[in-house]
mmCIF file of C-alpha atoms in Angstrom:
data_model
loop_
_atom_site.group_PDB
_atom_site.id
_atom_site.type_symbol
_atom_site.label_atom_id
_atom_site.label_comp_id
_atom_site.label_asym_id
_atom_site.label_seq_id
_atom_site.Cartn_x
_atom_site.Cartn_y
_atom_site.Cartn_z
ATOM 1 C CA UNK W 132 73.643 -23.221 88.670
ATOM 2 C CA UNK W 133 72.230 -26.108 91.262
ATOM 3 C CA UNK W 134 70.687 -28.660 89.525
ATOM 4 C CA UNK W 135 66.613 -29.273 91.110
ATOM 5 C CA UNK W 136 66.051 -32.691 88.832
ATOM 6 C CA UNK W 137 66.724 -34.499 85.734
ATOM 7 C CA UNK W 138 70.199 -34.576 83.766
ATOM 8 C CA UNK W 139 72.384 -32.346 82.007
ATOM 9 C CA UNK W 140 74.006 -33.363 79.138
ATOM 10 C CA UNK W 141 76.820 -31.212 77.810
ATOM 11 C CA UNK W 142 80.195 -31.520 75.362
ATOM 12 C CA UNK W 143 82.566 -33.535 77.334
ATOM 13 C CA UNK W 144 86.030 -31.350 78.436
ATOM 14 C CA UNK W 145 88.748 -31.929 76.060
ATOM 15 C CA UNK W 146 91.221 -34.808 76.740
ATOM 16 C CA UNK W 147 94.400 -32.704 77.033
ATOM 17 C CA UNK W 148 92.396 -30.554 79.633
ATOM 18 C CA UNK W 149 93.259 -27.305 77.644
ATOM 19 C CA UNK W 150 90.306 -24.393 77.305
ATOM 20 C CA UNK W 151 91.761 -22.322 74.728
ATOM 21 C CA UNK W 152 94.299 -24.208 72.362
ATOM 22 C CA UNK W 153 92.227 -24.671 69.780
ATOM 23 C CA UNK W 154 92.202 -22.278 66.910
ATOM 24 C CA UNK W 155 88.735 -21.843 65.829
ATOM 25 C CA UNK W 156 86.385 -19.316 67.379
ATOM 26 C CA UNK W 157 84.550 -22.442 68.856
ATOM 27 C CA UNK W 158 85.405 -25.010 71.778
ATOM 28 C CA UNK W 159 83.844 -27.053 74.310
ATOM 29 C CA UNK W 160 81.971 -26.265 77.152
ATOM 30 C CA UNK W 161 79.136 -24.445 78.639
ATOM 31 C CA UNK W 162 79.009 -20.237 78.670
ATOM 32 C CA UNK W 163 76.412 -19.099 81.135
ATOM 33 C CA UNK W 164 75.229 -15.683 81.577
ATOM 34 C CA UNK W 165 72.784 -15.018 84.800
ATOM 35 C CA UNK W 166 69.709 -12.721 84.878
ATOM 36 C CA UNK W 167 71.559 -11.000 87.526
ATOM 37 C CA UNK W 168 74.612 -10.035 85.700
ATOM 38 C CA UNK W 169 78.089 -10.738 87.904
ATOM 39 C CA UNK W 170 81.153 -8.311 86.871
ATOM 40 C CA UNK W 171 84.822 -9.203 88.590
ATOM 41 C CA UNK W 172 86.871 -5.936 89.908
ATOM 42 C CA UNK W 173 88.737 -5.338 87.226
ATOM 43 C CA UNK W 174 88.692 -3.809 83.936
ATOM 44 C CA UNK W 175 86.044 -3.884 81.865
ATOM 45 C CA UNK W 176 88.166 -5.700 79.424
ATOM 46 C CA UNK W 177 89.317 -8.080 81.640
ATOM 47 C CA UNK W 178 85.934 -9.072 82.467
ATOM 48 C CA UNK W 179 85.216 -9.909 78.931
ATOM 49 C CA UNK W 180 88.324 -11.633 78.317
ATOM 50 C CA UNK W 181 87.911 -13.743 81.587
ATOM 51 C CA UNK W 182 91.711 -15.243 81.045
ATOM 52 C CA UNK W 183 90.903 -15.957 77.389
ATOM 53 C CA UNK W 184 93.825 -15.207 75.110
ATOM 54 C CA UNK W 185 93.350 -11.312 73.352
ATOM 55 C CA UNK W 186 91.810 -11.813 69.893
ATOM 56 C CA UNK W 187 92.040 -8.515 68.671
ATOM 57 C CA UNK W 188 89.414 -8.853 65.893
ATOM 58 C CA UNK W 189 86.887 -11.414 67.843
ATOM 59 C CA UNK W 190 87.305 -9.121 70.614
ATOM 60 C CA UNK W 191 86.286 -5.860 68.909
ATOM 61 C CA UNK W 192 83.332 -7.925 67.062
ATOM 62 C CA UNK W 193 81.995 -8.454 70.608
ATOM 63 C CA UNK W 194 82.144 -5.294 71.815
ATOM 64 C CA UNK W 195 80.156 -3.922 68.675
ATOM 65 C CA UNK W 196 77.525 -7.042 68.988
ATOM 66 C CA UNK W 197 77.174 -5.977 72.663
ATOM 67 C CA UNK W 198 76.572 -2.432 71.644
ATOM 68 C CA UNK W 199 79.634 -1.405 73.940
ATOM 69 C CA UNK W 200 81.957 0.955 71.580
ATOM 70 C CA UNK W 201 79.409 3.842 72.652
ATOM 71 C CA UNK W 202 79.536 3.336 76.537
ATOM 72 C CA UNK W 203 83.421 2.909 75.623
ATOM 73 C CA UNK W 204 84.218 6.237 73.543
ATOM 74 C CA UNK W 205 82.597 7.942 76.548
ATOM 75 C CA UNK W 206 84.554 6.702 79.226
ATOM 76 C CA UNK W 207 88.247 8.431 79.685
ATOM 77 C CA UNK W 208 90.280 5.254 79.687
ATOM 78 C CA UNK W 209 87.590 3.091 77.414
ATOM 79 C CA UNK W 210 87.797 -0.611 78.094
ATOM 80 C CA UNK W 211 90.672 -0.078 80.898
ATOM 81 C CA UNK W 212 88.131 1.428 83.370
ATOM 82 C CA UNK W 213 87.609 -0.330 86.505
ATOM 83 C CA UNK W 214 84.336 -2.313 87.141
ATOM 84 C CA UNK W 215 83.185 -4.105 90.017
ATOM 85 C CA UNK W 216 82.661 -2.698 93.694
ATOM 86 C CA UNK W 217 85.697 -0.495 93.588
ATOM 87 C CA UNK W 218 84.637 0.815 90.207
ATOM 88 C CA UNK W 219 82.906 3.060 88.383
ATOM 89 C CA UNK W 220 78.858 2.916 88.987
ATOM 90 C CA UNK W 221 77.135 1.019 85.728
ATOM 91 C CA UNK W 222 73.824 0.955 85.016
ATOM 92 C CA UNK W 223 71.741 -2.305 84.597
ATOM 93 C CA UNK W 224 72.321 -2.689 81.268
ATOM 94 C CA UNK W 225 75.367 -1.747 81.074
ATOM 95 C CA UNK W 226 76.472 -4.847 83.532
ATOM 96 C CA UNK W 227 74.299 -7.275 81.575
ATOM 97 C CA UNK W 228 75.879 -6.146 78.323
ATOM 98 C CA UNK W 229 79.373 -6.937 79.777
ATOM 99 C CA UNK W 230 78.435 -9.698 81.237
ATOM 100 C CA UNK W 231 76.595 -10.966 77.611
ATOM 101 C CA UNK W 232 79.668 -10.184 76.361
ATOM 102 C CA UNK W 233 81.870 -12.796 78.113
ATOM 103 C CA UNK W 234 79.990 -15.436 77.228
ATOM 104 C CA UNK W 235 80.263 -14.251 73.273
ATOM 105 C CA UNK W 236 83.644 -13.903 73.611
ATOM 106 C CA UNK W 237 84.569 -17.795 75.639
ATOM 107 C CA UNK W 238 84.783 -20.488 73.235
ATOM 108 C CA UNK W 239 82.129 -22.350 74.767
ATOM 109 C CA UNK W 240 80.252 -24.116 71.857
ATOM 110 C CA UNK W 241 76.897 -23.995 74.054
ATOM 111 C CA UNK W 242 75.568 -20.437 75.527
ATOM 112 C CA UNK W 243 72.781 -20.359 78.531
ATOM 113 C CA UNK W 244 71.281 -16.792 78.105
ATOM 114 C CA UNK W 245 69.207 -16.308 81.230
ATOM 115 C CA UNK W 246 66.777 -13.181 80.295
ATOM 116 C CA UNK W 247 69.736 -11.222 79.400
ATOM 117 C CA UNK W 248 67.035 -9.033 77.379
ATOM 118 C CA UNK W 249 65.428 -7.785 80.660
ATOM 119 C CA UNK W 250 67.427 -5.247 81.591
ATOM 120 C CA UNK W 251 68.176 -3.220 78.617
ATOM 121 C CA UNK W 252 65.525 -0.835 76.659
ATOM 122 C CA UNK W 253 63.874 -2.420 73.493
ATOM 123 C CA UNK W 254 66.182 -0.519 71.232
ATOM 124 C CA UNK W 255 69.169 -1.803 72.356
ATOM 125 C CA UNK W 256 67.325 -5.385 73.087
ATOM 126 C CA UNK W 257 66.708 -5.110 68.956
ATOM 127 C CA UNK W 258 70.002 -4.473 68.110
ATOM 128 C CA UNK W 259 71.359 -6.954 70.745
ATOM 129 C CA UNK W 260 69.234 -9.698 69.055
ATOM 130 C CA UNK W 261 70.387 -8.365 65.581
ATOM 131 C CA UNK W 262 73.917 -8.429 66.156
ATOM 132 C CA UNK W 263 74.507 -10.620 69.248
ATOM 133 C CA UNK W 264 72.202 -13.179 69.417
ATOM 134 C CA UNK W 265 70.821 -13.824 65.363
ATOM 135 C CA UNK W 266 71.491 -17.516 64.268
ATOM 136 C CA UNK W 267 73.393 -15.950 60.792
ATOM 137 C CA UNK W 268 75.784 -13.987 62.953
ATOM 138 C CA UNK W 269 79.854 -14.577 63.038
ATOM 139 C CA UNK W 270 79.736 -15.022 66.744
ATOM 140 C CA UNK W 271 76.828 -17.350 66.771
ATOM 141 C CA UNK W 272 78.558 -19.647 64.293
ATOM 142 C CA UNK W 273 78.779 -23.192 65.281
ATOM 143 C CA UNK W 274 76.948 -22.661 68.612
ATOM 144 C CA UNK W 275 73.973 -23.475 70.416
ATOM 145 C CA UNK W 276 72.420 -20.832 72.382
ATOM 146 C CA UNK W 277 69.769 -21.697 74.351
ATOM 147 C CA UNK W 278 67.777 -18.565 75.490
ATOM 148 C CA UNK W 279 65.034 -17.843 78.391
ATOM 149 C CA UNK W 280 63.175 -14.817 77.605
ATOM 150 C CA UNK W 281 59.738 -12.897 77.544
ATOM 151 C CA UNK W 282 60.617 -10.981 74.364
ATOM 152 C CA UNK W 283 58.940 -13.280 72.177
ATOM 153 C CA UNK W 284 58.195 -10.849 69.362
ATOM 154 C CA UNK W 285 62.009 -10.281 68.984
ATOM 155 C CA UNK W 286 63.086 -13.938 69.214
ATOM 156 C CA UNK W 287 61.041 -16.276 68.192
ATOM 157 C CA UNK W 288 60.917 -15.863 64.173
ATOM 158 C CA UNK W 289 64.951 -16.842 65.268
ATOM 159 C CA UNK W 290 64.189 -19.774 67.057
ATOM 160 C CA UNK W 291 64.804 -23.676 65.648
ATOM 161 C CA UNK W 292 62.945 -25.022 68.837
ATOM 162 C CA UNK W 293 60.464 -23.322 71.537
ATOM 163 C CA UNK W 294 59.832 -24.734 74.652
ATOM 164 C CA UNK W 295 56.732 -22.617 76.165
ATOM 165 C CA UNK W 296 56.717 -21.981 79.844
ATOM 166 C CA UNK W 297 53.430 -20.784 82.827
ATOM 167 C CA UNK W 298 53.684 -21.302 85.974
ATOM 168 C CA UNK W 299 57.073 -23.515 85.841
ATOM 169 C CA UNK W 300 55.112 -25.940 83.826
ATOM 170 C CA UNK W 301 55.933 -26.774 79.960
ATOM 171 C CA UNK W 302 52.720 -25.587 78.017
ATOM 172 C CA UNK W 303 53.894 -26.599 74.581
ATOM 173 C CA UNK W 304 56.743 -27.203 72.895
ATOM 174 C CA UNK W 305 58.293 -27.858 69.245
ATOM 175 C CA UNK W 306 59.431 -26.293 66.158
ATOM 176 C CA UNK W 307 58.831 -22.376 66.364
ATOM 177 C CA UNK W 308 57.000 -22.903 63.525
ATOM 178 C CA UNK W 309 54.400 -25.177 64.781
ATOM 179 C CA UNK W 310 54.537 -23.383 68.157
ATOM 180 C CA UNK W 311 53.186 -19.792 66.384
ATOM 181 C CA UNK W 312 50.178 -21.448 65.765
ATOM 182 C CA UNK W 313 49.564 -21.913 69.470
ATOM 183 C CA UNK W 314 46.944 -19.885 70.891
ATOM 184 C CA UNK W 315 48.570 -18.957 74.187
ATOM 185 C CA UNK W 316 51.667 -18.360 72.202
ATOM 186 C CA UNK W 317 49.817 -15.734 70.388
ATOM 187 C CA UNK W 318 48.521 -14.051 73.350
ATOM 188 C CA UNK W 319 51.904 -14.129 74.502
ATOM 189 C CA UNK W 320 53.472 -12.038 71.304
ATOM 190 C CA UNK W 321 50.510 -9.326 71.628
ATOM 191 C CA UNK W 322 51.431 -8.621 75.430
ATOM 192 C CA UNK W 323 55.064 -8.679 74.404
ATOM 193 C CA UNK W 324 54.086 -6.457 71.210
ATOM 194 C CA UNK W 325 52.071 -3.944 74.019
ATOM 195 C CA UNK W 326 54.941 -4.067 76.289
ATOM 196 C CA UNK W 327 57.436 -2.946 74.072
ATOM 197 C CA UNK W 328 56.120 -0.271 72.122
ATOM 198 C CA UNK W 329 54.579 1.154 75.325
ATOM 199 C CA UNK W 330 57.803 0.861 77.555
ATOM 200 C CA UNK W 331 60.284 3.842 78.097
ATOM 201 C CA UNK W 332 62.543 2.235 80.605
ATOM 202 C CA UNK W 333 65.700 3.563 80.076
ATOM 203 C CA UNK W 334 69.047 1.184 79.688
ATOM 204 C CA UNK W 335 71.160 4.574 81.136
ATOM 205 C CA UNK W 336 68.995 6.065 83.540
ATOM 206 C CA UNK W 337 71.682 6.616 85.635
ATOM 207 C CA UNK W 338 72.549 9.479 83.749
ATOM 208 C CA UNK W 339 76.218 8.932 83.511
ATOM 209 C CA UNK W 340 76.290 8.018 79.825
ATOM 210 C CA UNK W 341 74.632 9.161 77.205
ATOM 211 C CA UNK W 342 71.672 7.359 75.596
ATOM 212 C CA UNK W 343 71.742 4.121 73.536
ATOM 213 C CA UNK W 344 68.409 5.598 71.729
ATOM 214 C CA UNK W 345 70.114 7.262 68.310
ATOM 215 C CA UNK W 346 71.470 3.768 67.350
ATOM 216 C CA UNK W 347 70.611 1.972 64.268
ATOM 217 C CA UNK W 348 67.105 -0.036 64.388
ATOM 218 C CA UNK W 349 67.456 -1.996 61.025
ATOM 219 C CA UNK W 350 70.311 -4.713 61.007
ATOM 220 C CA UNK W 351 70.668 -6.981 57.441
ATOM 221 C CA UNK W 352 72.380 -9.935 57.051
ATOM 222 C CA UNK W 353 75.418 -7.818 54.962
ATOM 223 C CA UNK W 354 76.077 -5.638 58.479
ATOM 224 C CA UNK W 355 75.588 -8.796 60.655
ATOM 225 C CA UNK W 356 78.487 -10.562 58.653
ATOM 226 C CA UNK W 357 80.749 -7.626 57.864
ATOM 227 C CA UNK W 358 83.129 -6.079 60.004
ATOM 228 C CA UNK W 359 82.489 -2.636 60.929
ATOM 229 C CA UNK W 360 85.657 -0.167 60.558
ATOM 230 C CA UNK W 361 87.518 -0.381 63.836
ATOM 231 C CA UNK W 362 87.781 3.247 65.088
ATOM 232 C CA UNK W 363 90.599 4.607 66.932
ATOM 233 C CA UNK W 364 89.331 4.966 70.081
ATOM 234 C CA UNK W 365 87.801 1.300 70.435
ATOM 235 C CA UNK W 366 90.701 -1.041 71.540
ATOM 236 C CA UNK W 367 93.373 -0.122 68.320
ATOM 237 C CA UNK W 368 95.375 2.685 70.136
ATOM 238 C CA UNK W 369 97.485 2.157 72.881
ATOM 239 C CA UNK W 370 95.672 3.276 76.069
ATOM 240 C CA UNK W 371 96.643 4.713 79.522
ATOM 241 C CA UNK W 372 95.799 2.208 81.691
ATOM 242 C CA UNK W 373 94.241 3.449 85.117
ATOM 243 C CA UNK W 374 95.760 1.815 88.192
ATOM 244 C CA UNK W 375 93.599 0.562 91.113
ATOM 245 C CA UNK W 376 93.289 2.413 94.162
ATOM 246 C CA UNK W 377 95.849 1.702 96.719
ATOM 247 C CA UNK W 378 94.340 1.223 100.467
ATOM 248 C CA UNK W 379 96.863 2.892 102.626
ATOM 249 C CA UNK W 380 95.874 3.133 106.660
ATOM 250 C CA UNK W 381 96.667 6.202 109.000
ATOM 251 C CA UNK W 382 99.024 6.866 110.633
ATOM 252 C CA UNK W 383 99.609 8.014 114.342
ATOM 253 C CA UNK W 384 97.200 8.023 117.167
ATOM 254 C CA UNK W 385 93.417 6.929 116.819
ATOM 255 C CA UNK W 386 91.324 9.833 116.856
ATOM 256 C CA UNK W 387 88.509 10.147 119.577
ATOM 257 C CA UNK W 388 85.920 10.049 116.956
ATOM 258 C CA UNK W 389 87.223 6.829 115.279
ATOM 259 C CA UNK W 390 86.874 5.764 118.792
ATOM 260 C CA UNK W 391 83.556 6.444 119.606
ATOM 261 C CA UNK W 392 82.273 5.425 116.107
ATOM 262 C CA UNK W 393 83.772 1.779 117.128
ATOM 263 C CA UNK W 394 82.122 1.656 120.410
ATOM 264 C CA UNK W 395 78.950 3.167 119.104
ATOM 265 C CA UNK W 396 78.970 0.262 116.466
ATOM 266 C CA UNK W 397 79.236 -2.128 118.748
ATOM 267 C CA UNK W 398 75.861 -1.419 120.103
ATOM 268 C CA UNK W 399 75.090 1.817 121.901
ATOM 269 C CA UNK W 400 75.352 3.401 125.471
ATOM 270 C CA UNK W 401 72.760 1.069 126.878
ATOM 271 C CA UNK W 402 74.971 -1.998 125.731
ATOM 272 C CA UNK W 403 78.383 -0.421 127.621
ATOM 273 C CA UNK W 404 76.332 0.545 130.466
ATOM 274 C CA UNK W 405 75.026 -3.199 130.672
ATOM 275 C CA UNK W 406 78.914 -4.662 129.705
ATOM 276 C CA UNK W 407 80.152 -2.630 132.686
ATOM 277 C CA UNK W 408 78.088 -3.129 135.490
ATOM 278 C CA UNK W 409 78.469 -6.795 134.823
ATOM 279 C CA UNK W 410 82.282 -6.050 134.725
ATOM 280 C CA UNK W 411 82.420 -4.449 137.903
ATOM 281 C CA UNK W 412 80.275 -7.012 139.560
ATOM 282 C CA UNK W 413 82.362 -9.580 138.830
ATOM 283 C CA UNK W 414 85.069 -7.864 140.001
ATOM 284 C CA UNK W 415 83.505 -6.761 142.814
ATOM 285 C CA UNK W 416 82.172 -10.536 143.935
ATOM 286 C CA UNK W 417 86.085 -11.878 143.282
ATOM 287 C CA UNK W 418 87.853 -9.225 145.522
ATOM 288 C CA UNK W 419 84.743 -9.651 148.356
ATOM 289 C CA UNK W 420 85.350 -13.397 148.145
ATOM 290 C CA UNK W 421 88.821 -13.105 149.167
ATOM 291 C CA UNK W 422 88.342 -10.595 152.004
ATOM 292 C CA UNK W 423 85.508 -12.630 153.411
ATOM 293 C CA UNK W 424 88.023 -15.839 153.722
ATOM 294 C CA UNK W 425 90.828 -13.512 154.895
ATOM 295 C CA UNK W 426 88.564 -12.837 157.650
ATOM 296 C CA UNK W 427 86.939 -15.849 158.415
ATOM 297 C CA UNK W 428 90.471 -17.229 159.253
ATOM 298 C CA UNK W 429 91.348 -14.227 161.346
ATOM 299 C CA UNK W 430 88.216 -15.113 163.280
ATOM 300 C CA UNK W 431 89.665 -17.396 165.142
ATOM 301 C CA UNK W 432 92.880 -15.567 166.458
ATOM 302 C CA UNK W 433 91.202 -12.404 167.570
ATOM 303 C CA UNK W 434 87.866 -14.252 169.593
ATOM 304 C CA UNK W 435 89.213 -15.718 173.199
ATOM 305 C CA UNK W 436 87.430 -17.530 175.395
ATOM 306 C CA UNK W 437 86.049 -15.014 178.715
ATOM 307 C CA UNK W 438 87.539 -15.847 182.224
ATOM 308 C CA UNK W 439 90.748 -16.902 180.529
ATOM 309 C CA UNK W 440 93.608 -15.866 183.768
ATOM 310 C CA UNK W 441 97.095 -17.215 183.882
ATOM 311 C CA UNK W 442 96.664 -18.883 187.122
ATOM 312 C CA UNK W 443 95.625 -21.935 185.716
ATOM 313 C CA UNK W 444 98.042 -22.231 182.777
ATOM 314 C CA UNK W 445 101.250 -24.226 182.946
ATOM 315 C CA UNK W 446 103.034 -21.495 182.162
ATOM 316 C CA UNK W 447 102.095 -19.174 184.992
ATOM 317 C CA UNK W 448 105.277 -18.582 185.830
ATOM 318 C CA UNK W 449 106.809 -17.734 182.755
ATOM 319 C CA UNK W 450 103.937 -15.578 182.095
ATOM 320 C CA UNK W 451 104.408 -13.259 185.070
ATOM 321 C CA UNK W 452 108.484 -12.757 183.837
ATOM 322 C CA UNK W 453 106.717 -12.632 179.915
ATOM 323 C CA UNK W 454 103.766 -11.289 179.929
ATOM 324 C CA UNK W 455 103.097 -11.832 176.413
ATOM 325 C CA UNK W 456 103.125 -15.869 176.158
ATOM 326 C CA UNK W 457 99.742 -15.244 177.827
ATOM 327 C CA UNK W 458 98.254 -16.137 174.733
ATOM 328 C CA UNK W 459 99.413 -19.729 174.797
ATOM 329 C CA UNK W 460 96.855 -20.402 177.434
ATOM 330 C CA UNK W 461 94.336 -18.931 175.648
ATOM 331 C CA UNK W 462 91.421 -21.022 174.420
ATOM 332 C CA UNK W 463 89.481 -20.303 171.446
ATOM 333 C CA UNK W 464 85.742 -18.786 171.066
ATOM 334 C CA UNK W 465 83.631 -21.574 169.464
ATOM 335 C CA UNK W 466 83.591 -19.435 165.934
ATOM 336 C CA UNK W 467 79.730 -19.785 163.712
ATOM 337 C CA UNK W 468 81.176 -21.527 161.246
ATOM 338 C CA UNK W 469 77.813 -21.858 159.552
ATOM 339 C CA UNK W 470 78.003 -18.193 159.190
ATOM 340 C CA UNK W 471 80.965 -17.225 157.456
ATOM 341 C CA UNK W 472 80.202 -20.587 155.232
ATOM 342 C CA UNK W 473 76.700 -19.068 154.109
ATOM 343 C CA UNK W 474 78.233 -15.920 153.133
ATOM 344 C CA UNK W 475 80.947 -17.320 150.978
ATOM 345 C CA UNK W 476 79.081 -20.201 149.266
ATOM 346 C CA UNK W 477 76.260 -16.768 148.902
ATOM 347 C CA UNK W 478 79.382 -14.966 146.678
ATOM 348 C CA UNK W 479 80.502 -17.893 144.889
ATOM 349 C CA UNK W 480 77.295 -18.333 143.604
ATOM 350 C CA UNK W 481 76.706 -14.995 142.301
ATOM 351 C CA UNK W 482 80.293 -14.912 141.355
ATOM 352 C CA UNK W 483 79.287 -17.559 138.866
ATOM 353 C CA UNK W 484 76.096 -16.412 138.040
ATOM 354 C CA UNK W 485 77.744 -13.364 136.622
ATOM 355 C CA UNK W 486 80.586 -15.342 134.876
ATOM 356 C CA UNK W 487 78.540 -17.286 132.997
ATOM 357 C CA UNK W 488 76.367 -14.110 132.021
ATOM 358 C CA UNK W 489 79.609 -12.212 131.067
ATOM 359 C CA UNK W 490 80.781 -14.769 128.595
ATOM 360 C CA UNK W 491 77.603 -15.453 127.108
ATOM 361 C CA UNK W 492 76.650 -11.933 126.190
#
């Protein structure tokens, strides 16, 4: 959570710095579950653990609060199947019911619930309120749970304190018995009231598990505080536990298709075409550069002055016996220096014109 303004005040961390050495059912600290419910990839029971030491009995009390043992006894390997991006597809609710879970199961003594209602059907949202969230309950013992939600027709006859909300502004706030009294709070329960009974969204419209619909509606104190009988399949039995996929890579050579799919990715025929023309410009300009000096300095060995005889050289005499030391009394052409200069500083300059263009791109 980032903190906008003001202060938070929260239980202090315990001195010895241990989370879970106390007994009780109850510790320090903060359990926060987001609107947009976060799963790790793992197991599901792993993800309501969260490192927690097993509790075989608080555990199972969870998963029946959370309205889990029916997604569970419909899944081959129950609360060992694998969540998270390499795991099985879950629906909305599904996730935020996990995710509820985890905080229920911490020790935290304080519990953020942000809209945790939202994404599950008003059935289950009644029977998650009944069981989960209802001040009476065994895991709500002890606690705090402060709770942001629309559902006001299922949560405020629960509430000690209301703090009313519009527009990110506090409209009223107080007792919840002072606060049904508010006019805007009663507008609020009658759109709440019209929402519900006239909403059919669906907690498993994914279609992969069966419907949440057939539960119970009516919850009393008695089946709040009493244990349910632990079936079999829940978390008693030893269960196979499914392994996580192993990534393995190919062997031998790439095929062409792999290939193309890589060079594709990278961003189409008109980006190669582009990459290599600028490639073989570059190339192009380096090797020219060289050839143009390479003949520059053979300019002046091959141009000799006109008129040039051996009768006036020193070494007329040799010459006639040797005809080639001619060339020692040779005089040079006055080579356009200016010339080959243009070109060259012309190719460095588009040499480095392209450089720079081939390592920015």
């Amino acid at each position: 959570m980032i903190k906008i303004d003001g202060r938070v005040i929260s239980p202090s961390k315990p001195s010895d710095g241990s989370a879970h050495k106390v007994k009780s059912t109850v510790g320090q600290g903060i359990a926060y579950c987001a609107q947009q419910p976060w799963l790790l990839n793992g197991t599901i029971k792993s993800n309501i653990l969260f490192r927690a030491p097993y509790q075989a009995d608080r555990y199972h009390q969870v998963l029946h609060a959370c309205c889990l043992l029916p997604d569970l006894e419909s899944m081959q390997a129950r609360d060992e199947t694998l969540v998270g991006e390499k795991g099985i597809i879950l629906s909305g609710g599904q996730k935020q019911r996990i995710a509820l879970a985890r905080a229920l199961y911490s020790e935290a003594e304080t519990l953020l619930l942000d809209d945790v209602l939202c994404a599950v059907d008003s059935h289950t949202a009644r029977e998650l309120v009944q069981r989960a969230l209802h001040p009476e309950g065994v895991l709500m013992q002890n606690r705090t749970c402060i709770l942001v939600t629309h559902n006001l027709t299922l949560c405020l006859h629960l509430a000690e304190f209301v703090v009313v909300l519009k527009d990110g502004r506090i409209v009223t706030h107080g007792p919840a018995a002072r606060i049904r009294e508010n006019e805007f709070v009663d507008q609020a329960i009658w759109n709440s009231a019209a929402a519900n009974g006239h909403s059919d969204a669906s907690d498993d419209a994914s279609g992969l598990f069966p419907s949440e619909s057939g539960l119970t509606m009516q919850c009393s104190k008695s089946d709040i505080n009493t244990e349910t009988e632990r079936p079999d399949s829940a978390c008693a039995t030893a269960k196979a536990k499914v392994q996580p996929p192993i990534e393995t890579k190919a062997v031998g050579r790439v095929r062409m298709k792999v290939i193309y799919l890589y060079l594709r990715s990278m961003g189409g025929s008109t980006f190669w075409i582009i990459v290599v023309t600028i490639f073989a410009l570059r190339q192009a300009l380096q090797i020219g550069s060289n050839v143009w000096i390479s003949r520059w300095a053979t300019a002046y060995d091959t141009q000799k002055a006109p008129g040039t005889s051996s009768q006036g050289c020193p070494m007329a005499g040799v010459h006639d016996r040797y005809p080639d030391d001619g060339k020692y009394c040779a005089t040079s052409k006055g080579v356009n220096a200016a010339h080959y200069t243009g070109v060259y500083a012309l190719l460095a300059l588009s040499y480095m014109l392209i450089t720079v263009a081939w390592r920015s791109g």
